[in-house]
GROMACS .gro file of C-alpha atoms in nm:
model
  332
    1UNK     CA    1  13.536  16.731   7.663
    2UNK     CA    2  13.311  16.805   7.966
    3UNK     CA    3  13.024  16.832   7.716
    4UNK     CA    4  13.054  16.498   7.619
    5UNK     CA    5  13.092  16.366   7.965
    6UNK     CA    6  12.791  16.511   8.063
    7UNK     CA    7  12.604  16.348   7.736
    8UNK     CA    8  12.708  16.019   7.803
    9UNK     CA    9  12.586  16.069   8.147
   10UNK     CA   10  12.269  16.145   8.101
   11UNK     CA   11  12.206  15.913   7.841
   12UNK     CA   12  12.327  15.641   8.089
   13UNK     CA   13  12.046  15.797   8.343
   14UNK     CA   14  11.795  15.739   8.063
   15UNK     CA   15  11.928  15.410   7.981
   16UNK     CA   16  11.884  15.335   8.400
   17UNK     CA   17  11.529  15.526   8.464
   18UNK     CA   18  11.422  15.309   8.111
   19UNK     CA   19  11.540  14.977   8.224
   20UNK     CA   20  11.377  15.068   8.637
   21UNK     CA   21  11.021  15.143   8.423
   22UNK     CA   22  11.039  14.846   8.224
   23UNK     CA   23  11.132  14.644   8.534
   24UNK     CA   24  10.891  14.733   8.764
   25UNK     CA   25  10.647  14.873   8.519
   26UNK     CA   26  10.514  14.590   8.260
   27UNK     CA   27  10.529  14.806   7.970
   28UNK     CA   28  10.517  14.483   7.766
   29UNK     CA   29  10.189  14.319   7.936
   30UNK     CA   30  10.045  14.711   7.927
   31UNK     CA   31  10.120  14.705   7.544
   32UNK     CA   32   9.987  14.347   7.493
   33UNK     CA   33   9.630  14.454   7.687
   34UNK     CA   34   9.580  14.753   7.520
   35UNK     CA   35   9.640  14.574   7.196
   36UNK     CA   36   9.352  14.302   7.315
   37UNK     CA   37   9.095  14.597   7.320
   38UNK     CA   38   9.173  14.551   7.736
   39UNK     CA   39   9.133  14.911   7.910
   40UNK     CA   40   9.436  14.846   8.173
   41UNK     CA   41   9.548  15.160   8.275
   42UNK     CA   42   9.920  15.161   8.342
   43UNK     CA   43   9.932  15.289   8.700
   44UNK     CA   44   9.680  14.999   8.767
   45UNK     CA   45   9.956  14.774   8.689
   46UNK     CA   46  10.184  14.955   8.868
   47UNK     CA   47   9.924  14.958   9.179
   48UNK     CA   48   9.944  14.542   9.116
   49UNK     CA   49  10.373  14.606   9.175
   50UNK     CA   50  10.317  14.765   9.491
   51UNK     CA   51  10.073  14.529   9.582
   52UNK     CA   52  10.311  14.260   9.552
   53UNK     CA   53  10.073  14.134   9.271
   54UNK     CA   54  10.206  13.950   8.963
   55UNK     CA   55  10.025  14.127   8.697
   56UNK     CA   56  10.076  13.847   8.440
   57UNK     CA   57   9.852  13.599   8.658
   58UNK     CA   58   9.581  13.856   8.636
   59UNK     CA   59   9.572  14.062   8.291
   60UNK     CA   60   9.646  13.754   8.090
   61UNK     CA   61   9.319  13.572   8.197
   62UNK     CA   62   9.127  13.921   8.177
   63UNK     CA   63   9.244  13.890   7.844
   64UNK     CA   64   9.071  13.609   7.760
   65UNK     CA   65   8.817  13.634   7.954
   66UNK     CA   66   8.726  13.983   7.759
   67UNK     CA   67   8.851  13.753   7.423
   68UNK     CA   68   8.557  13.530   7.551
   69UNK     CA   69   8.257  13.759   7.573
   70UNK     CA   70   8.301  13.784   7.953
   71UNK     CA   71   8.202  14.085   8.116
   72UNK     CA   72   8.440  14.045   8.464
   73UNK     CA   73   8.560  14.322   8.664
   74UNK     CA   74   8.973  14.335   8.701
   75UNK     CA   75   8.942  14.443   9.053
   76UNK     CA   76   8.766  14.137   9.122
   77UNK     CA   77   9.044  13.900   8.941
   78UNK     CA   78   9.296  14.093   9.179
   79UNK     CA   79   9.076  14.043   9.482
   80UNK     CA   80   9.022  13.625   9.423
   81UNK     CA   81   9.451  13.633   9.384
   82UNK     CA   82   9.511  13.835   9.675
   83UNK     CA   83   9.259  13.540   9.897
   84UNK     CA   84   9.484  13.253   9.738
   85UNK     CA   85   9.274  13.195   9.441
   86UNK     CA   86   9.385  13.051   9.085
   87UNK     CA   87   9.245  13.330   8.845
   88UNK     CA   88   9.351  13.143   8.510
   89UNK     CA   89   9.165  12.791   8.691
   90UNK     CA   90   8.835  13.040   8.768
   91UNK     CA   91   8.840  13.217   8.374
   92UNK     CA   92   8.909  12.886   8.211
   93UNK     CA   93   8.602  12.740   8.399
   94UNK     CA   94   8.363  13.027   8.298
   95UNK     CA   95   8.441  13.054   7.944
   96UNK     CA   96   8.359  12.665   7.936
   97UNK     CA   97   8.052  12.708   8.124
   98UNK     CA   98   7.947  12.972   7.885
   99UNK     CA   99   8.031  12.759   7.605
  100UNK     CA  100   7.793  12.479   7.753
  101UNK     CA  101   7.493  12.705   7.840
  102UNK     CA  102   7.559  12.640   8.224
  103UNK     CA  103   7.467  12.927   8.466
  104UNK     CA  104   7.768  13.009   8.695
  105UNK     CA  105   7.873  13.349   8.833
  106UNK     CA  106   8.197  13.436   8.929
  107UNK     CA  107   8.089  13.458   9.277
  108UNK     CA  108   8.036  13.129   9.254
  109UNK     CA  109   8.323  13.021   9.054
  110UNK     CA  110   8.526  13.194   9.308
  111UNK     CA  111   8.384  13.002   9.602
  112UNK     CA  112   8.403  12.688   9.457
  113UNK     CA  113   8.773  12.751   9.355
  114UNK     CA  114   8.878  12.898   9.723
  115UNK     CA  115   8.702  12.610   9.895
  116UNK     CA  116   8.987  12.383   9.752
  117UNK     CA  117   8.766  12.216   9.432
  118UNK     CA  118   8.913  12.207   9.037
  119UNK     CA  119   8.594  12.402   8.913
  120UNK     CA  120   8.719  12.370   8.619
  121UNK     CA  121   8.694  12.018   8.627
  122UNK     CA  122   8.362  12.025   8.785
  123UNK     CA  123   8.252  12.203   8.515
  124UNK     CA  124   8.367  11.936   8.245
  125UNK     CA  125   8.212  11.646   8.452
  126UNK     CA  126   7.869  11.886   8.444
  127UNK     CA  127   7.933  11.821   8.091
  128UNK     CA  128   8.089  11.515   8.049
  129UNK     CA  129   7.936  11.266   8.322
  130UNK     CA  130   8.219  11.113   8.551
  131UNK     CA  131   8.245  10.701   8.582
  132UNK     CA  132   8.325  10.624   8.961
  133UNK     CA  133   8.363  10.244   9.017
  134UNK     CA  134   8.336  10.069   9.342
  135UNK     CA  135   8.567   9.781   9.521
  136UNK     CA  136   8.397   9.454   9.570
  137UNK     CA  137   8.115   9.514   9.825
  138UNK     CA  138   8.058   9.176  10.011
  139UNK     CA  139   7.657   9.127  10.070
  140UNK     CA  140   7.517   8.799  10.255
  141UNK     CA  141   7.176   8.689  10.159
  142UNK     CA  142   6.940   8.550  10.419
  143UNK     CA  143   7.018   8.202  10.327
  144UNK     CA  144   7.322   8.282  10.462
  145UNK     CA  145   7.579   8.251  10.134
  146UNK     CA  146   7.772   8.594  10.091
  147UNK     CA  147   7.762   8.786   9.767
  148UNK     CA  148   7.994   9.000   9.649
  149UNK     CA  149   7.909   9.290   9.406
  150UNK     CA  150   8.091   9.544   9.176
  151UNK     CA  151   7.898   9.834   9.098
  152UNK     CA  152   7.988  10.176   8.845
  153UNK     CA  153   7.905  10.485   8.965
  154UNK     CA  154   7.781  10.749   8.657
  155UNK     CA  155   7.730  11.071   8.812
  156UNK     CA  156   7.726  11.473   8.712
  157UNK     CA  157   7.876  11.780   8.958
  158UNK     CA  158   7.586  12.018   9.064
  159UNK     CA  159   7.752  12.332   9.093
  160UNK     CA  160   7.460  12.446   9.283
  161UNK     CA  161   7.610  12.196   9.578
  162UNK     CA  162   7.942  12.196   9.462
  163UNK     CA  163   8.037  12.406   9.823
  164UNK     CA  164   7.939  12.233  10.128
  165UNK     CA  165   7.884  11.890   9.902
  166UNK     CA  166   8.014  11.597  10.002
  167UNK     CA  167   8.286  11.409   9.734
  168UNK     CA  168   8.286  11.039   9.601
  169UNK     CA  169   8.385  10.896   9.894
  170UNK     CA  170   8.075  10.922  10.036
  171UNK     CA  171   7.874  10.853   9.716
  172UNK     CA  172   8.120  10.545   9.710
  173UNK     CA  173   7.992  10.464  10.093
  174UNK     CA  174   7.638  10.495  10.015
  175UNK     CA  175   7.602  10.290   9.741
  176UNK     CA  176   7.809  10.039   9.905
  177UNK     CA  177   7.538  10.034  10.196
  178UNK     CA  178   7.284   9.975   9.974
  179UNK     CA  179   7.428   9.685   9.793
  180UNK     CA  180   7.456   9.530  10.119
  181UNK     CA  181   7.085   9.603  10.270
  182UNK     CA  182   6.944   9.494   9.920
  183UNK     CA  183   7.168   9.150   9.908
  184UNK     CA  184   7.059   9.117  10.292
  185UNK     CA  185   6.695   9.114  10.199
  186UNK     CA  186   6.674   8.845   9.944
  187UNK     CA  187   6.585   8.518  10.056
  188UNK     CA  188   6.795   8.339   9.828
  189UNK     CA  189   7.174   8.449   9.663
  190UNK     CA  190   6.989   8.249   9.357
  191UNK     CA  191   6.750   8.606   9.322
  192UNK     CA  192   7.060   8.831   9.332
  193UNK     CA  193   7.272   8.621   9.059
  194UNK     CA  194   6.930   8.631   8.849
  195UNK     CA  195   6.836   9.009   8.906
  196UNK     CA  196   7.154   9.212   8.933
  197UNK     CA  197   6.909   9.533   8.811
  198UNK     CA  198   6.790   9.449   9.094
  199UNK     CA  199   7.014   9.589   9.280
  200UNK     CA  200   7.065   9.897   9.148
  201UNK     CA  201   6.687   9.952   9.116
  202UNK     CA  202   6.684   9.963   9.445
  203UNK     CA  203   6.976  10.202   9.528
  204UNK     CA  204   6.900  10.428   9.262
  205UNK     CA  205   6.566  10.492   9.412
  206UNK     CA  206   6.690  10.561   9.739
  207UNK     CA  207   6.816  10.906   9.640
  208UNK     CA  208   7.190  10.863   9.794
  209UNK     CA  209   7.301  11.172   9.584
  210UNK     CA  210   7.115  11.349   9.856
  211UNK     CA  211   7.378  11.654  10.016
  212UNK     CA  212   7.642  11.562   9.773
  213UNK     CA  213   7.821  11.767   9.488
  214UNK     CA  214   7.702  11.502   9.258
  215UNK     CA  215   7.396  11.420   9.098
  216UNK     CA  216   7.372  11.009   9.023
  217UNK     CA  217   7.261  10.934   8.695
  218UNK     CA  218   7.295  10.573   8.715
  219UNK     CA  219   7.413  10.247   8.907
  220UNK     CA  220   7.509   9.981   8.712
  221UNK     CA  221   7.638   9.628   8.830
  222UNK     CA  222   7.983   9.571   8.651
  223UNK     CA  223   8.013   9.219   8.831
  224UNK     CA  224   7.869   8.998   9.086
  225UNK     CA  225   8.032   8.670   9.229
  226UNK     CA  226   7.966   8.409   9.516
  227UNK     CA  227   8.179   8.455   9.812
  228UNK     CA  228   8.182   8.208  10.124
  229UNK     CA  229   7.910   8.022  10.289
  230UNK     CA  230   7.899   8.210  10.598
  231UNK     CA  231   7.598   8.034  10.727
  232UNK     CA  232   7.771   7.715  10.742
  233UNK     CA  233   8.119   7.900  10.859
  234UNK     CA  234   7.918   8.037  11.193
  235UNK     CA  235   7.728   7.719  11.239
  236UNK     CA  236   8.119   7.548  11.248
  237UNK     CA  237   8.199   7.775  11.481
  238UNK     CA  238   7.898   7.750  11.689
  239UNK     CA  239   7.962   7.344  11.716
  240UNK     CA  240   8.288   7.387  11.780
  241UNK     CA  241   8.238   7.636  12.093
  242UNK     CA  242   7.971   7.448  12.194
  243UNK     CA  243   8.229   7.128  12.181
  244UNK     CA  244   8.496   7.286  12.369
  245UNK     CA  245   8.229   7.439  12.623
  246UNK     CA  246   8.073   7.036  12.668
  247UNK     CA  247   8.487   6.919  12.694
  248UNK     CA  248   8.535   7.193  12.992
  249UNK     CA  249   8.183   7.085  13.177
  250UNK     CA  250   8.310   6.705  13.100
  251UNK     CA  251   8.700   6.807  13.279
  252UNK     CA  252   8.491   6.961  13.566
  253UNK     CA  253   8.312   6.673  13.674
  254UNK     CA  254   8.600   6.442  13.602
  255UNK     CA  255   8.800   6.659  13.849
  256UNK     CA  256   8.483   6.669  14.122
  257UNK     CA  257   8.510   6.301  14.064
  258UNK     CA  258   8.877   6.273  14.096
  259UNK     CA  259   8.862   6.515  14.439
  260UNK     CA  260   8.577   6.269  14.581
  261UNK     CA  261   8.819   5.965  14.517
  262UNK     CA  262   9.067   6.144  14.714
  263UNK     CA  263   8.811   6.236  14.980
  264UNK     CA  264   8.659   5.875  15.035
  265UNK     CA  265   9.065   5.730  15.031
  266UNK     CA  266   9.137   5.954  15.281
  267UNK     CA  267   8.814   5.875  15.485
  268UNK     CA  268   8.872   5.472  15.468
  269UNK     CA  269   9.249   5.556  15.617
  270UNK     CA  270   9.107   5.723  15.924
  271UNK     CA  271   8.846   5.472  15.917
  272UNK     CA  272   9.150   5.191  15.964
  273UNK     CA  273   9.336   5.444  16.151
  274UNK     CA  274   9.061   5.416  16.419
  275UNK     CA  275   9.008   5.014  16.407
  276UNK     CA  276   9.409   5.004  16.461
  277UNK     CA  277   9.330   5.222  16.735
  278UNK     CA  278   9.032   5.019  16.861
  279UNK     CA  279   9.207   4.713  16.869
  280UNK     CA  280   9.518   4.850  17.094
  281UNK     CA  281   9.315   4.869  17.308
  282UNK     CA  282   9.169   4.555  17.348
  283UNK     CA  283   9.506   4.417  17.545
  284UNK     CA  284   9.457   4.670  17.752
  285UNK     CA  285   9.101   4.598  17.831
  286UNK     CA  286   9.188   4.264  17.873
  287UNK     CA  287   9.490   4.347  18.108
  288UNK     CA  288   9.216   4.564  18.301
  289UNK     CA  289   8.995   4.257  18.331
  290UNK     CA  290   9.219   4.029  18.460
  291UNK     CA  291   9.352   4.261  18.708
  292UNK     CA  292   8.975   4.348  18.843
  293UNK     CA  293   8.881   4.007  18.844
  294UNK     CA  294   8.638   4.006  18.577
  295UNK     CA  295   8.819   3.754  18.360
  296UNK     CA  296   8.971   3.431  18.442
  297UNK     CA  297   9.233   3.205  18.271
  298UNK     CA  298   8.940   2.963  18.140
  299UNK     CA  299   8.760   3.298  18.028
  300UNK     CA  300   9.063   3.394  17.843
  301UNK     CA  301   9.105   3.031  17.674
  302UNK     CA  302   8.745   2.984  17.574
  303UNK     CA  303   8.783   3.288  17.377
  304UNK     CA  304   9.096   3.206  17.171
  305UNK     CA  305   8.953   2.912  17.100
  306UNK     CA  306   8.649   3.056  16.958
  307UNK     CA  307   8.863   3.300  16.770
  308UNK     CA  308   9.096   3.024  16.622
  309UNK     CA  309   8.761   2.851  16.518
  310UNK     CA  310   8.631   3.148  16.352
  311UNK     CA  311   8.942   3.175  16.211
  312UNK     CA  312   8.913   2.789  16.042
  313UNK     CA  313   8.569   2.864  15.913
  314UNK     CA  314   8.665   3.154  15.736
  315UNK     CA  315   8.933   2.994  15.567
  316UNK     CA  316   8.754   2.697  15.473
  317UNK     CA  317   8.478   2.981  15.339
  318UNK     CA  318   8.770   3.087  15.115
  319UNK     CA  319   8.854   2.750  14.954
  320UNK     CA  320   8.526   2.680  14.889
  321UNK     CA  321   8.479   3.030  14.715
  322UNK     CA  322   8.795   2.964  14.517
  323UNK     CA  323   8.731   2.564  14.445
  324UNK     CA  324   8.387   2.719  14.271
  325UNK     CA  325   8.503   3.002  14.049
  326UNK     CA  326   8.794   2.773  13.916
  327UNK     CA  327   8.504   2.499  13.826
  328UNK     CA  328   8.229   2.754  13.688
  329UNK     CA  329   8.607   2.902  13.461
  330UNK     CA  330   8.671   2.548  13.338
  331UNK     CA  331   8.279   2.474  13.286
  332UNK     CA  332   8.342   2.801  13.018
   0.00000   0.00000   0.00000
């Protein structure tokens, strides 16, 4: 009886040690390498374990890559994991550039994968030329009617400038700037709807693909329309500044005019306010007189009589004035 106990207890252990190796030992991926013709040695893979390593993401694409003719050093695929890199992106892009007779290390590879870019997909577009096509870019020619210009983009990575290279954006920016200097410099918006090569002619030539991860095989112009006159838009709103600028100088001198009328009104009532004043005191230079002796009675009557004669003339003046317009208004 205790024999048996102790058999079934040790086979239990073995059961327990066998299922802790195959759990943190991958017997399995060990067995599928060495059946590959891949020299993995199995403490390797347990090194991977302790190194908190998924072994899968790095002995499958050795794998392959051996599969592929690739001579690449495991310790290296384990080194571009640990920095963050995707091993199966970097193999898959190698065994294509190897396929298309493009030069590219794993260094490289490596570099171009860590600094955030699909080198895998950079190395497709190396051999299968990427499209990128522009927004409307909005030109205006010198005789001031705005054109407006869709261009397509066909351009190849460089892996050689793949790191450091700037993306499409700024291919996208520079052709865009010169669609707009080249529509700026015709004379007429008639030479741009006639020569649309001639636009990219010109930006082709410029070398824009200069410090970018792309090398520009061609610029073509998909489509080309007319936009506004903007000539005759900034010459309307030219006028109609200078309009409203003439209507403020016009208001000013109406209200300097306005302000002067007020001035000479109020001049003309100190003007009477100083005759009313002159002639109250007239009694009492009068009164004066004819206390001092200087004026008599007759003195006095002699001149009311040659005011109430002055008086009669100029109201006779007056009728005749009348009498005259009323004849020359019937005469019309």
């Amino acid at each position: 009886m205790m024999t048996e106990i102790g058999i079934i207890i040790v086979l239990g252990l073995i059961i327990v040690a066998f299922a802790i190796l195959f759990t943190f030992v991958p017997v399995a991926l060990w067995i599928s390498a060495w059946a590959a013709g891949v020299k993995v040695g199995i403490f390797t893979l347990v090194g991977m374990r302790l190194r908190r390593v998924i072994p899968a993401r790095v002995v499958n694409p050795l794998i392959k890559a051996v599969k592929a003719g690739l001579d690449i050093n495991i310790n290296k695929l384990e080194g571009h994991y640990l920095a963050g890199g995707n091993v199966d992106r970097v193999v898959n892009a190698l065994i294509a550039a190897q396929r298309a007779n493009i030069e590219l290390t794993f260094e490289r590879a490596a570099a171009i994968d860590l600094a955030g870019r699909d080198v895998l997909e950079a190395v497709q577009m190396s051999v299968n030329p990427k499209v990128i096509e522009t927004p409307f870019i909005a030109g205006v020619a010198m005789d001031g009617i705005e054109v407006k210009a869709k261009a397509r983009i066909t351009v190849r990575a460089n892996i050689d400038r793949l790191v450091g290279g700037a993306g499409e954006d700024t291919v996208i920016a520079r052709v865009g700037e010169g669609i707009v200097s080249t529509i700026g410099s015709a004379q007429n918006h008639k030479e741009v709807l006639e020569n649309p090569d001639r636009i990219s002619q010109t930006v082709l030539s410029k070398g824009l693909d200069s410090g970018t991860a792309f090398e520009i095989l061609s610029i073509d112009i998909a489509d080309i329309d007319i936009g506004k006159n903007i000539g005759a838009v900034l010459q309307t709103d030219q006028a109609e500044a200078d309009k409203k600028i003439a209507q403020a100088k016009a208001e000013e001198r109406r209200a300097m005019a306005v302000a002067q009328e007020q001035e000479m009104k109020a001049r003309v009532e100190e003007m009477r306010a100083k005759v009313v004043e002159a002639e109250a005191e007239v009694p009492l230079a009068m009164a004066e007189a004819f206390r001092s002796g200087n004026m008599g009675v007759m003195d006095y009557m002699n001149m009311k009589n040659v005011m109430a004669d002055t008086d009669m003339r100029e109201s006779i003046g007056k009728a005749t004035d009348d009498g005259q317009d009323d004849n020359n208004n019937r005469r019309k």
